[in-house]
């Protein structure tokens, strides 16, 4: 086992990893920008190193600074959290080149899954079902017309280098295709420096269902069931559940087997998530994330597992030590992402937290680095807390979340707390009757009334 780990991240996830290290008796090194000197992860770490100015590019994305910090503090491994360098194959390789362990998959698998075309081709080859679409990148507008005709409108043009829900264009008719093709490529070039695009059937009422996977370095792969992340705004997740209200135990078992067989054949190691759109009984793979996800706590609650402990243990070369049959599911968990944003306009509102009082009680978990007096900096992602509840049934989990949100006090900034309260009160949500398009319609309705 490692004796010291550097955590290459900030905010709640840095704290999440730090807590896991402390419980395993591992010393921690925090890194931080000059804007984060007072951050909780810095205060609680055994050592900390300032790696640059506020801009992420010069600090949390600065590989040389992070590798130097790890070297001078004698860290044996680096946990990247999510975002920042977590899916950067070059970083994973450099960590290993410096004689340290990258807590995550191999650089090769990060690279493969980071390229959406290769990821889809690989999964297809391994027997995982895909969204109908082009076989790889579209070479011309003529080809786009051909593929659209075969799969049928509406279609989605997606940037090969896209991410974070950006770089997608829906087209409902052939008349609009030429224009969408042009715009999608111009936008892709501007946003990602790469104008390659591909096409998928646009699904009009899918759920976003994803499977949590863990693999060891010896070809053993298991899954921890699904998360339903269909509540999204601009393709960004806001509220997640485990399990999905609409997936049966048999469906979970079947898609779980397809996924674990595929990843075991790939030799995939550490944590990963396979994302699917699910519509009319069909799972269609869209992408794989080769890291820990923001919403991993809902899985931890229903499976009674610490995924970060597992990541560290597996990266240290330990075997999984259990099989699929040993993994059981209990109750229902919900996570609400609390962003420092106006709950109606979604405009970020960083600022000073004048009062912070998190909820408590049975089955309530808060993953957050906030405290009274903390200044939320304007430079980073606006998610400042995750509120997670666990209860025997979904209805009880909803009631518990409602109660916990009522108790949650965050003053000085605006947050999503009121928005989540509205969602939980909605009859469609309570019935579990929603698709990935539901939240946008819901916010438009609430906004209008
Ligand atoms: P990113 O890498 O930007 O997150 P994804 O391919 O994972 O892109 O898609 C993000 C979200 O976009 C999905 O969760 C879903 O809401 C929506 N989406 C993606 N593909 C489709 C599709 N074929 N039809 C409808 N919605 C889609």
Short mmCIF file of C-alpha atoms and ligand atoms in Angstrom, two decimals:
data_model
loop_
_atom_site.label_atom_id
_atom_site.label_comp_id
_atom_site.label_asym_id
_atom_site.label_seq_id
_atom_site.Cartn_x
_atom_site.Cartn_y
_atom_site.Cartn_z
CA UNK A 1 0.00 0.00 0.00
CA UNK A 2 1.12 3.59 -0.61
CA UNK A 3 2.35 5.72 2.26
CA UNK A 4 1.78 9.13 0.58
CA UNK A 5 -0.62 10.26 -2.17
CA UNK A 6 -0.79 13.62 -3.96
CA UNK A 7 -4.31 14.77 -4.76
CA UNK A 8 -4.29 16.68 -8.06
CA UNK A 9 -7.60 18.45 -7.62
CA UNK A 10 -9.56 20.93 -5.50
CA UNK A 11 -12.99 21.41 -3.90
CA UNK A 12 -15.21 18.61 -2.67
CA UNK A 13 -13.47 15.88 -4.65
CA UNK A 14 -10.05 16.73 -3.20
CA UNK A 15 -11.61 16.42 0.23
CA UNK A 16 -13.35 13.16 -0.72
CA UNK A 17 -10.05 11.60 -1.76
CA UNK A 18 -8.24 13.04 1.27
CA UNK A 19 -10.77 11.41 3.61
CA UNK A 20 -10.28 8.04 1.95
CA UNK A 21 -6.49 8.35 2.27
CA UNK A 22 -6.71 9.26 5.94
CA UNK A 23 -8.91 6.25 6.65
CA UNK A 24 -6.36 4.02 4.93
CA UNK A 25 -3.51 5.53 6.97
CA UNK A 26 -1.99 7.23 3.90
CA UNK A 27 -0.38 10.69 4.16
CA UNK A 28 -1.78 13.35 1.81
CA UNK A 29 -0.30 16.14 -0.27
CA UNK A 30 -2.71 18.86 -1.40
CA UNK A 31 -1.94 21.12 -4.34
CA UNK A 32 -3.62 24.48 -4.77
CA UNK A 33 -3.68 27.68 -6.76
CA UNK A 34 -3.13 31.04 -5.07
CA UNK A 35 -6.95 31.47 -5.09
CA UNK A 36 -7.34 28.32 -2.97
CA UNK A 37 -4.86 28.95 -0.15
CA UNK A 38 -7.71 28.90 2.37
CA UNK A 39 -9.47 25.89 0.89
CA UNK A 40 -10.55 23.04 3.13
CA UNK A 41 -8.52 20.41 1.26
CA UNK A 42 -5.39 22.48 1.92
CA UNK A 43 -6.23 22.88 5.61
CA UNK A 44 -6.81 19.17 6.17
CA UNK A 45 -3.90 17.74 4.16
CA UNK A 46 -0.64 16.69 5.79
CA UNK A 47 1.32 18.84 3.33
CA UNK A 48 0.39 21.32 0.65
CA UNK A 49 2.11 22.88 -2.32
CA UNK A 50 1.06 26.02 -4.18
CA UNK A 51 1.23 25.19 -7.89
CA UNK A 52 0.35 28.47 -9.56
CA UNK A 53 -1.98 31.42 -10.07
CA UNK A 54 -5.81 31.14 -10.08
CA UNK A 55 -6.25 30.23 -13.74
CA UNK A 56 -6.69 26.42 -14.01
CA UNK A 57 -4.43 26.34 -17.05
CA UNK A 58 -1.54 27.59 -14.93
CA UNK A 59 -2.34 25.57 -11.79
CA UNK A 60 -4.63 22.50 -11.73
CA UNK A 61 -3.86 21.76 -15.39
CA UNK A 62 -0.16 22.48 -15.03
CA UNK A 63 1.39 19.03 -15.33
CA UNK A 64 4.97 20.14 -14.70
CA UNK A 65 4.03 21.95 -11.48
CA UNK A 66 2.01 18.99 -10.19
CA UNK A 67 4.71 16.45 -11.04
CA UNK A 68 7.33 18.63 -9.31
CA UNK A 69 5.11 18.92 -6.23
CA UNK A 70 4.77 15.13 -6.16
CA UNK A 71 8.49 14.61 -6.60
CA UNK A 72 9.61 17.06 -3.90
CA UNK A 73 7.11 15.73 -1.36
CA UNK A 74 7.95 12.09 -2.12
CA UNK A 75 4.40 11.07 -3.10
CA UNK A 76 4.15 7.53 -4.46
CA UNK A 77 0.87 7.96 -6.30
CA UNK A 78 -1.38 10.68 -7.71
CA UNK A 79 -5.17 10.69 -7.53
CA UNK A 80 -6.57 13.01 -10.23
CA UNK A 81 -10.20 13.22 -8.98
CA UNK A 82 -12.55 14.19 -11.84
CA UNK A 83 -12.18 17.00 -14.38
CA UNK A 84 -8.80 18.76 -14.74
CA UNK A 85 -6.14 16.12 -15.63
CA UNK A 86 -8.20 13.04 -14.77
CA UNK A 87 -8.73 12.00 -18.38
CA UNK A 88 -5.45 13.25 -19.76
CA UNK A 89 -3.49 10.29 -21.13
CA UNK A 90 -0.27 12.30 -21.35
CA UNK A 91 -0.52 13.13 -17.65
CA UNK A 92 -1.19 9.49 -16.71
CA UNK A 93 1.86 8.44 -18.72
CA UNK A 94 4.07 11.19 -17.23
CA UNK A 95 3.10 10.19 -13.70
CA UNK A 96 4.25 6.63 -14.44
CA UNK A 97 7.38 7.92 -16.22
CA UNK A 98 8.26 9.76 -13.02
CA UNK A 99 8.12 6.48 -11.13
CA UNK A 100 4.77 7.12 -9.47
CA UNK A 101 1.41 5.39 -9.80
CA UNK A 102 -1.51 7.08 -11.55
CA UNK A 103 -4.66 6.11 -9.64
CA UNK A 104 -6.79 5.30 -12.65
CA UNK A 105 -6.67 3.26 -15.85
CA UNK A 106 -3.73 2.98 -18.23
CA UNK A 107 -2.80 5.92 -20.46
CA UNK A 108 -3.69 3.71 -23.43
CA UNK A 109 -7.27 3.17 -22.26
CA UNK A 110 -7.71 6.84 -21.35
CA UNK A 111 -6.63 7.78 -24.86
CA UNK A 112 -8.86 5.18 -26.53
CA UNK A 113 -11.97 6.17 -24.61
CA UNK A 114 -11.20 9.90 -24.92
CA UNK A 115 -11.63 9.59 -28.67
CA UNK A 116 -15.36 9.08 -29.14
CA UNK A 117 -14.95 7.38 -32.52
CA UNK A 118 -12.40 4.86 -31.24
CA UNK A 119 -14.44 4.35 -28.08
CA UNK A 120 -17.57 3.51 -30.07
CA UNK A 121 -15.72 1.26 -32.50
CA UNK A 122 -14.06 -0.58 -29.61
CA UNK A 123 -17.32 -1.11 -27.76
CA UNK A 124 -19.08 -2.27 -30.92
CA UNK A 125 -16.32 -4.79 -31.51
CA UNK A 126 -16.70 -6.00 -27.92
CA UNK A 127 -20.44 -6.55 -28.33
CA UNK A 128 -21.77 -3.44 -26.55
CA UNK A 129 -24.84 -1.96 -28.31
CA UNK A 130 -24.47 1.59 -29.74
CA UNK A 131 -26.76 4.46 -30.70
CA UNK A 132 -27.43 4.04 -34.46
CA UNK A 133 -25.23 6.46 -36.39
CA UNK A 134 -22.28 6.99 -38.70
CA UNK A 135 -19.45 4.49 -38.69
CA UNK A 136 -16.93 6.95 -37.36
CA UNK A 137 -16.23 10.45 -38.54
CA UNK A 138 -18.27 11.96 -41.38
CA UNK A 139 -16.07 12.78 -44.37
CA UNK A 140 -18.49 15.00 -46.29
CA UNK A 141 -21.92 16.58 -46.33
CA UNK A 142 -22.94 13.95 -48.91
CA UNK A 143 -22.06 11.21 -46.45
CA UNK A 144 -24.03 13.04 -43.75
CA UNK A 145 -27.13 12.98 -46.02
CA UNK A 146 -26.61 9.27 -46.69
CA UNK A 147 -26.31 8.31 -43.02
CA UNK A 148 -29.23 10.54 -41.98
CA UNK A 149 -31.39 8.86 -44.61
CA UNK A 150 -30.50 5.41 -43.31
CA UNK A 151 -31.03 6.11 -39.60
CA UNK A 152 -33.92 8.57 -40.05
CA UNK A 153 -34.46 12.08 -38.67
CA UNK A 154 -34.09 13.65 -36.17
CA UNK A 155 -30.32 13.28 -36.05
CA UNK A 156 -27.56 14.71 -33.90
CA UNK A 157 -24.23 15.97 -35.24
CA UNK A 158 -21.59 15.59 -32.52
CA UNK A 159 -18.02 16.87 -32.31
CA UNK A 160 -15.47 14.05 -32.22
CA UNK A 161 -13.51 16.08 -29.66
CA UNK A 162 -16.64 17.18 -27.77
CA UNK A 163 -17.12 16.94 -24.04
CA UNK A 164 -19.01 18.39 -21.13
CA UNK A 165 -22.22 18.32 -23.14
CA UNK A 166 -20.88 20.78 -25.72
CA UNK A 167 -20.55 20.43 -29.47
CA UNK A 168 -23.91 18.90 -30.47
CA UNK A 169 -26.48 19.99 -33.08
CA UNK A 170 -29.94 18.49 -33.58
CA UNK A 171 -31.52 18.42 -37.01
CA UNK A 172 -35.11 17.43 -37.65
CA UNK A 173 -35.26 17.53 -41.45
CA UNK A 174 -33.05 17.05 -44.50
CA UNK A 175 -33.61 20.71 -45.42
CA UNK A 176 -31.77 21.83 -42.28
CA UNK A 177 -28.89 19.38 -42.52
CA UNK A 178 -26.49 21.48 -44.62
CA UNK A 179 -26.76 24.41 -42.25
CA UNK A 180 -26.39 22.26 -39.11
CA UNK A 181 -23.38 20.53 -40.66
CA UNK A 182 -21.68 23.89 -41.26
CA UNK A 183 -22.49 25.31 -37.81
CA UNK A 184 -21.50 22.12 -35.99
CA UNK A 185 -18.10 22.11 -37.69
CA UNK A 186 -17.44 25.81 -37.13
CA UNK A 187 -18.38 25.45 -33.46
CA UNK A 188 -16.30 22.30 -33.04
CA UNK A 189 -13.27 24.01 -34.56
CA UNK A 190 -13.71 27.05 -32.32
CA UNK A 191 -14.33 25.08 -29.12
CA UNK A 192 -12.04 22.08 -29.52
CA UNK A 193 -9.61 23.03 -32.29
CA UNK A 194 -10.87 20.04 -34.32
CA UNK A 195 -13.78 20.19 -36.74
CA UNK A 196 -14.32 16.45 -37.12
CA UNK A 197 -17.93 15.45 -36.48
CA UNK A 198 -19.99 12.25 -36.46
CA UNK A 199 -23.69 11.51 -36.50
CA UNK A 200 -26.09 9.73 -34.16
CA UNK A 201 -29.80 9.17 -34.18
CA UNK A 202 -31.29 11.86 -31.93
CA UNK A 203 -33.26 10.04 -29.26
CA UNK A 204 -36.37 11.95 -28.25
CA UNK A 205 -37.18 10.42 -24.85
CA UNK A 206 -34.16 8.49 -23.56
CA UNK A 207 -32.92 8.09 -20.02
CA UNK A 208 -29.23 8.59 -19.29
CA UNK A 209 -28.24 5.38 -17.53
CA UNK A 210 -24.64 4.66 -16.59
CA UNK A 211 -22.88 1.68 -15.09
CA UNK A 212 -20.15 1.88 -12.46
CA UNK A 213 -17.27 -0.48 -13.13
CA UNK A 214 -14.15 -1.48 -11.21
CA UNK A 215 -11.34 -3.64 -12.52
CA UNK A 216 -8.11 -4.87 -10.98
CA UNK A 217 -4.75 -5.27 -12.72
CA UNK A 218 -5.43 -8.99 -13.30
CA UNK A 219 -8.44 -8.91 -15.63
CA UNK A 220 -11.17 -9.12 -12.96
CA UNK A 221 -13.98 -6.65 -13.62
CA UNK A 222 -17.22 -6.12 -11.69
CA UNK A 223 -20.06 -3.63 -11.90
CA UNK A 224 -21.95 -1.82 -9.14
CA UNK A 225 -25.22 -1.35 -10.95
CA UNK A 226 -26.60 1.70 -12.64
CA UNK A 227 -27.14 5.37 -11.91
CA UNK A 228 -29.94 7.29 -13.56
CA UNK A 229 -28.61 10.72 -14.52
CA UNK A 230 -31.45 11.81 -16.78
CA UNK A 231 -32.09 15.08 -14.97
CA UNK A 232 -29.84 17.36 -16.99
CA UNK A 233 -29.71 20.92 -18.12
CA UNK A 234 -27.68 21.70 -21.24
CA UNK A 235 -26.49 18.09 -21.01
CA UNK A 236 -25.11 18.73 -17.51
CA UNK A 237 -26.33 16.44 -14.74
CA UNK A 238 -28.15 17.99 -11.79
CA UNK A 239 -29.72 15.16 -9.82
CA UNK A 240 -28.79 11.48 -9.91
CA UNK A 241 -30.33 8.31 -8.52
CA UNK A 242 -29.21 4.74 -7.83
CA UNK A 243 -30.83 2.57 -8.94
CA UNK A 244 -32.84 3.82 -11.84
CA UNK A 245 -36.59 3.82 -11.14
CA UNK A 246 -37.20 2.08 -14.46
CA UNK A 247 -34.48 -0.59 -14.65
CA UNK A 248 -35.28 -4.09 -13.39
CA UNK A 249 -32.82 -6.40 -11.63
CA UNK A 250 -32.79 -8.62 -14.76
CA UNK A 251 -31.96 -5.69 -17.05
CA UNK A 252 -29.21 -4.58 -14.66
CA UNK A 253 -27.74 -8.04 -14.66
CA UNK A 254 -27.86 -8.35 -18.45
CA UNK A 255 -26.27 -4.99 -19.32
CA UNK A 256 -23.84 -5.45 -16.43
CA UNK A 257 -22.65 -8.72 -17.89
CA UNK A 258 -22.24 -7.24 -21.39
CA UNK A 259 -20.21 -4.35 -19.92
CA UNK A 260 -17.99 -6.36 -17.58
CA UNK A 261 -17.26 -8.97 -20.26
CA UNK A 262 -16.23 -6.18 -22.65
CA UNK A 263 -13.99 -4.39 -20.16
CA UNK A 264 -12.42 -7.58 -18.93
CA UNK A 265 -11.50 -8.44 -22.54
CA UNK A 266 -9.99 -4.96 -22.88
CA UNK A 267 -7.95 -5.51 -19.70
CA UNK A 268 -9.46 -2.36 -18.21
CA UNK A 269 -8.28 -1.47 -14.71
CA UNK A 270 -9.48 0.81 -11.89
CA UNK A 271 -12.74 2.82 -11.96
CA UNK A 272 -14.74 3.58 -15.07
CA UNK A 273 -18.26 4.39 -16.14
CA UNK A 274 -20.07 3.26 -19.26
CA UNK A 275 -22.73 5.77 -20.28
CA UNK A 276 -25.84 4.67 -22.17
CA UNK A 277 -28.97 6.25 -23.50
CA UNK A 278 -31.87 3.95 -22.70
CA UNK A 279 -35.08 4.15 -24.69
CA UNK A 280 -37.87 1.65 -25.42
CA UNK A 281 -36.04 -1.18 -23.66
CA UNK A 282 -32.73 -0.67 -25.52
CA UNK A 283 -29.39 0.37 -24.05
CA UNK A 284 -27.23 2.38 -26.46
CA UNK A 285 -23.63 3.15 -25.48
CA UNK A 286 -22.61 6.82 -25.87
CA UNK A 287 -19.30 7.13 -24.07
CA UNK A 288 -17.01 5.85 -21.36
CA UNK A 289 -15.53 7.98 -18.59
CA UNK A 290 -12.18 6.64 -17.44
CA UNK A 291 -12.28 8.14 -13.95
CA UNK A 292 -14.32 8.58 -10.80
CA UNK A 293 -17.60 10.38 -11.51
CA UNK A 294 -19.10 13.30 -9.59
CA UNK A 295 -22.15 11.16 -8.84
CA UNK A 296 -20.25 8.11 -7.50
CA UNK A 297 -21.68 8.54 -3.94
CA UNK A 298 -25.16 7.25 -4.89
CA UNK A 299 -23.54 3.97 -5.93
CA UNK A 300 -21.51 3.88 -2.71
CA UNK A 301 -24.68 4.24 -0.66
CA UNK A 302 -26.67 1.46 -2.31
CA UNK A 303 -23.70 -0.94 -2.59
CA UNK A 304 -22.18 -0.11 0.79
CA UNK A 305 -18.74 0.35 -0.77
CA UNK A 306 -16.08 3.08 -0.71
CA UNK A 307 -15.13 3.47 -4.36
CA UNK A 308 -12.13 5.70 -3.59
CA UNK A 309 -10.72 3.15 -1.13
CA UNK A 310 -11.15 0.59 -3.88
CA UNK A 311 -9.43 2.79 -6.48
CA UNK A 312 -6.43 3.24 -4.20
CA UNK A 313 -6.28 -0.42 -3.23
CA UNK A 314 -6.46 -1.55 -6.86
CA UNK A 315 -3.86 1.00 -7.99
CA UNK A 316 -1.54 -0.40 -5.32
CA UNK A 317 -1.81 -3.75 -7.10
CA UNK A 318 -4.28 -5.53 -4.84
CA UNK A 319 -6.82 -7.93 -6.31
CA UNK A 320 -10.53 -7.13 -6.29
CA UNK A 321 -11.03 -9.95 -3.80
CA UNK A 322 -14.76 -10.36 -4.52
CA UNK A 323 -16.93 -11.39 -7.43
CA UNK A 324 -20.08 -10.05 -9.03
CA UNK A 325 -22.22 -12.30 -6.81
CA UNK A 326 -20.82 -10.62 -3.69
CA UNK A 327 -22.13 -7.20 -4.79
CA UNK A 328 -25.63 -6.53 -3.48
CA UNK A 329 -27.91 -3.53 -3.68
CA UNK A 330 -29.82 -2.06 -0.80
CA UNK A 331 -32.38 0.75 -0.81
CA UNK A 332 -32.35 3.87 -2.94
CA UNK A 333 -29.97 6.86 -3.08
CA UNK A 334 -30.38 10.34 -4.56
CA UNK A 335 -27.77 13.06 -5.07
CA UNK A 336 -28.56 16.76 -5.58
CA UNK A 337 -25.76 18.86 -6.99
CA UNK A 338 -25.68 22.22 -5.25
CA UNK A 339 -24.17 24.80 -7.57
CA UNK A 340 -23.33 28.39 -6.74
CA UNK A 341 -25.70 29.58 -9.46
CA UNK A 342 -28.93 31.48 -9.69
CA UNK A 343 -31.61 28.71 -9.63
CA UNK A 344 -33.63 30.41 -12.38
CA UNK A 345 -31.11 32.01 -14.73
CA UNK A 346 -28.29 29.52 -13.97
CA UNK A 347 -25.81 32.40 -13.90
CA UNK A 348 -22.84 31.53 -11.62
CA UNK A 349 -22.71 33.61 -8.46
CA UNK A 350 -19.44 33.18 -6.60
CA UNK A 351 -19.01 35.11 -3.36
CA UNK A 352 -18.49 34.86 0.37
CA UNK A 353 -20.42 32.26 2.38
CA UNK A 354 -21.80 34.23 5.32
CA UNK A 355 -23.52 31.24 6.90
CA UNK A 356 -23.15 27.52 6.26
CA UNK A 357 -25.21 24.92 8.05
CA UNK A 358 -25.34 21.47 6.41
CA UNK A 359 -28.22 19.08 7.14
CA UNK A 360 -27.76 15.88 9.12
CA UNK A 361 -29.63 12.89 10.44
CA UNK A 362 -30.02 9.29 9.38
CA UNK A 363 -29.10 8.54 5.77
CA UNK A 364 -27.80 12.04 4.95
CA UNK A 365 -24.35 12.67 3.48
CA UNK A 366 -22.73 15.94 2.44
CA UNK A 367 -19.69 16.04 0.18
CA UNK A 368 -18.58 19.66 0.21
CA UNK A 369 -15.58 21.83 0.98
CA UNK A 370 -17.66 24.83 2.08
CA UNK A 371 -17.50 26.52 5.48
CA UNK A 372 -18.78 29.77 6.97
CA UNK A 373 -16.53 32.60 5.84
CA UNK A 374 -15.29 30.73 2.74
CA UNK A 375 -15.00 32.79 -0.42
CA UNK A 376 -16.24 30.80 -3.46
CA UNK A 377 -13.72 31.77 -6.17
CA UNK A 378 -15.00 32.71 -9.63
CA UNK A 379 -12.35 30.71 -11.50
CA UNK A 380 -13.64 27.15 -11.27
CA UNK A 381 -16.67 24.90 -11.67
CA UNK A 382 -19.68 26.26 -9.80
CA UNK A 383 -20.63 23.01 -8.03
CA UNK A 384 -19.94 23.63 -4.34
CA UNK A 385 -21.70 20.75 -2.59
CA UNK A 386 -23.36 17.40 -3.15
CA UNK A 387 -26.20 16.37 -0.90
CA UNK A 388 -26.76 12.62 -0.90
CA UNK A 389 -29.47 10.67 0.86
CA UNK A 390 -30.05 6.96 1.28
CA UNK A 391 -33.29 5.29 2.38
CA UNK A 392 -34.98 1.88 2.06
CA UNK A 393 -37.31 2.97 -0.79
CA UNK A 394 -37.32 5.67 -3.47
CA UNK A 395 -40.34 7.41 -1.89
CA UNK A 396 -38.55 7.52 1.46
CA UNK A 397 -35.38 8.82 -0.20
CA UNK A 398 -37.38 11.64 -1.82
CA UNK A 399 -38.95 12.55 1.54
CA UNK A 400 -35.54 12.46 3.20
CA UNK A 401 -33.97 14.64 0.50
CA UNK A 402 -36.79 17.13 0.84
CA UNK A 403 -36.29 17.29 4.59
CA UNK A 404 -32.51 17.64 4.21
CA UNK A 405 -32.80 20.43 1.62
CA UNK A 406 -35.11 22.31 4.00
CA UNK A 407 -32.44 22.10 6.70
CA UNK A 408 -29.59 23.16 4.41
CA UNK A 409 -28.50 26.77 4.99
CA UNK A 410 -26.05 28.39 2.56
CA UNK A 411 -26.15 32.18 2.82
CA UNK A 412 -24.22 34.83 0.92
CA UNK A 413 -24.53 33.16 -2.48
CA UNK A 414 -27.41 31.77 -4.52
CA UNK A 415 -27.66 28.01 -4.96
CA UNK A 416 -29.75 25.28 -6.59
CA UNK A 417 -31.43 24.37 -3.29
CA UNK A 418 -34.83 25.91 -4.23
CA UNK A 419 -34.69 24.33 -7.70
CA UNK A 420 -34.15 20.85 -6.23
CA UNK A 421 -37.06 21.39 -3.86
CA UNK A 422 -39.33 22.14 -6.82
CA UNK A 423 -38.13 19.10 -8.72
CA UNK A 424 -38.78 16.80 -5.76
CA UNK A 425 -42.33 18.11 -5.44
CA UNK A 426 -43.17 17.43 -9.08
CA UNK A 427 -45.56 14.49 -9.68
CA UNK A 428 -43.63 13.31 -12.80
CA UNK A 429 -40.41 13.18 -10.84
CA UNK A 430 -42.11 11.39 -7.97
CA UNK A 431 -43.44 8.76 -10.40
CA UNK A 432 -39.96 8.40 -11.90
CA UNK A 433 -41.45 9.45 -15.21
CA UNK A 434 -38.83 11.59 -16.92
CA UNK A 435 -36.35 11.60 -19.82
CA UNK A 436 -33.17 13.61 -20.43
CA UNK A 437 -35.32 16.38 -21.92
CA UNK A 438 -37.64 16.68 -18.90
CA UNK A 439 -35.66 19.17 -16.80
CA UNK A 440 -35.36 21.77 -19.56
CA UNK A 441 -39.14 21.63 -20.07
CA UNK A 442 -39.63 21.77 -16.30
CA UNK A 443 -37.41 24.84 -15.82
CA UNK A 444 -39.07 26.57 -18.79
CA UNK A 445 -42.50 25.88 -17.17
CA UNK A 446 -41.40 27.06 -13.71
CA UNK A 447 -39.79 30.12 -15.24
CA UNK A 448 -42.99 31.03 -17.11
CA UNK A 449 -45.31 30.62 -14.09
P1 LIG B 1 -20.27 14.67 -23.52
O1 LIG B 1 -18.98 13.97 -23.71
O2 LIG B 1 -20.25 16.07 -24.03
O3 LIG B 1 -20.81 14.54 -22.13
P2 LIG B 1 -22.17 12.61 -24.41
O4 LIG B 1 -22.07 11.88 -25.68
O5 LIG B 1 -21.83 11.88 -23.16
O6 LIG B 1 -21.31 13.96 -24.52
O7 LIG B 1 -23.63 13.18 -24.25
C1 LIG B 1 -23.99 14.06 -23.21
C2 LIG B 1 -25.50 14.16 -23.13
O8 LIG B 1 -26.04 14.61 -24.38
C3 LIG B 1 -26.21 12.86 -22.84
O9 LIG B 1 -26.29 12.56 -21.46
C4 LIG B 1 -27.58 13.16 -23.43
O10 LIG B 1 -28.30 13.99 -22.56
C5 LIG B 1 -27.27 13.97 -24.67
N1 LIG B 1 -27.12 13.11 -25.86
C6 LIG B 1 -25.98 12.54 -26.31
N2 LIG B 1 -26.21 11.79 -27.41
C7 LIG B 1 -27.53 11.87 -27.67
C8 LIG B 1 -28.41 11.29 -28.67
N3 LIG B 1 -27.95 10.48 -29.63
N4 LIG B 1 -29.75 11.60 -28.59
C9 LIG B 1 -30.24 12.42 -27.62
N5 LIG B 1 -29.46 13.00 -26.67
C10 LIG B 1 -28.14 12.72 -26.67
#
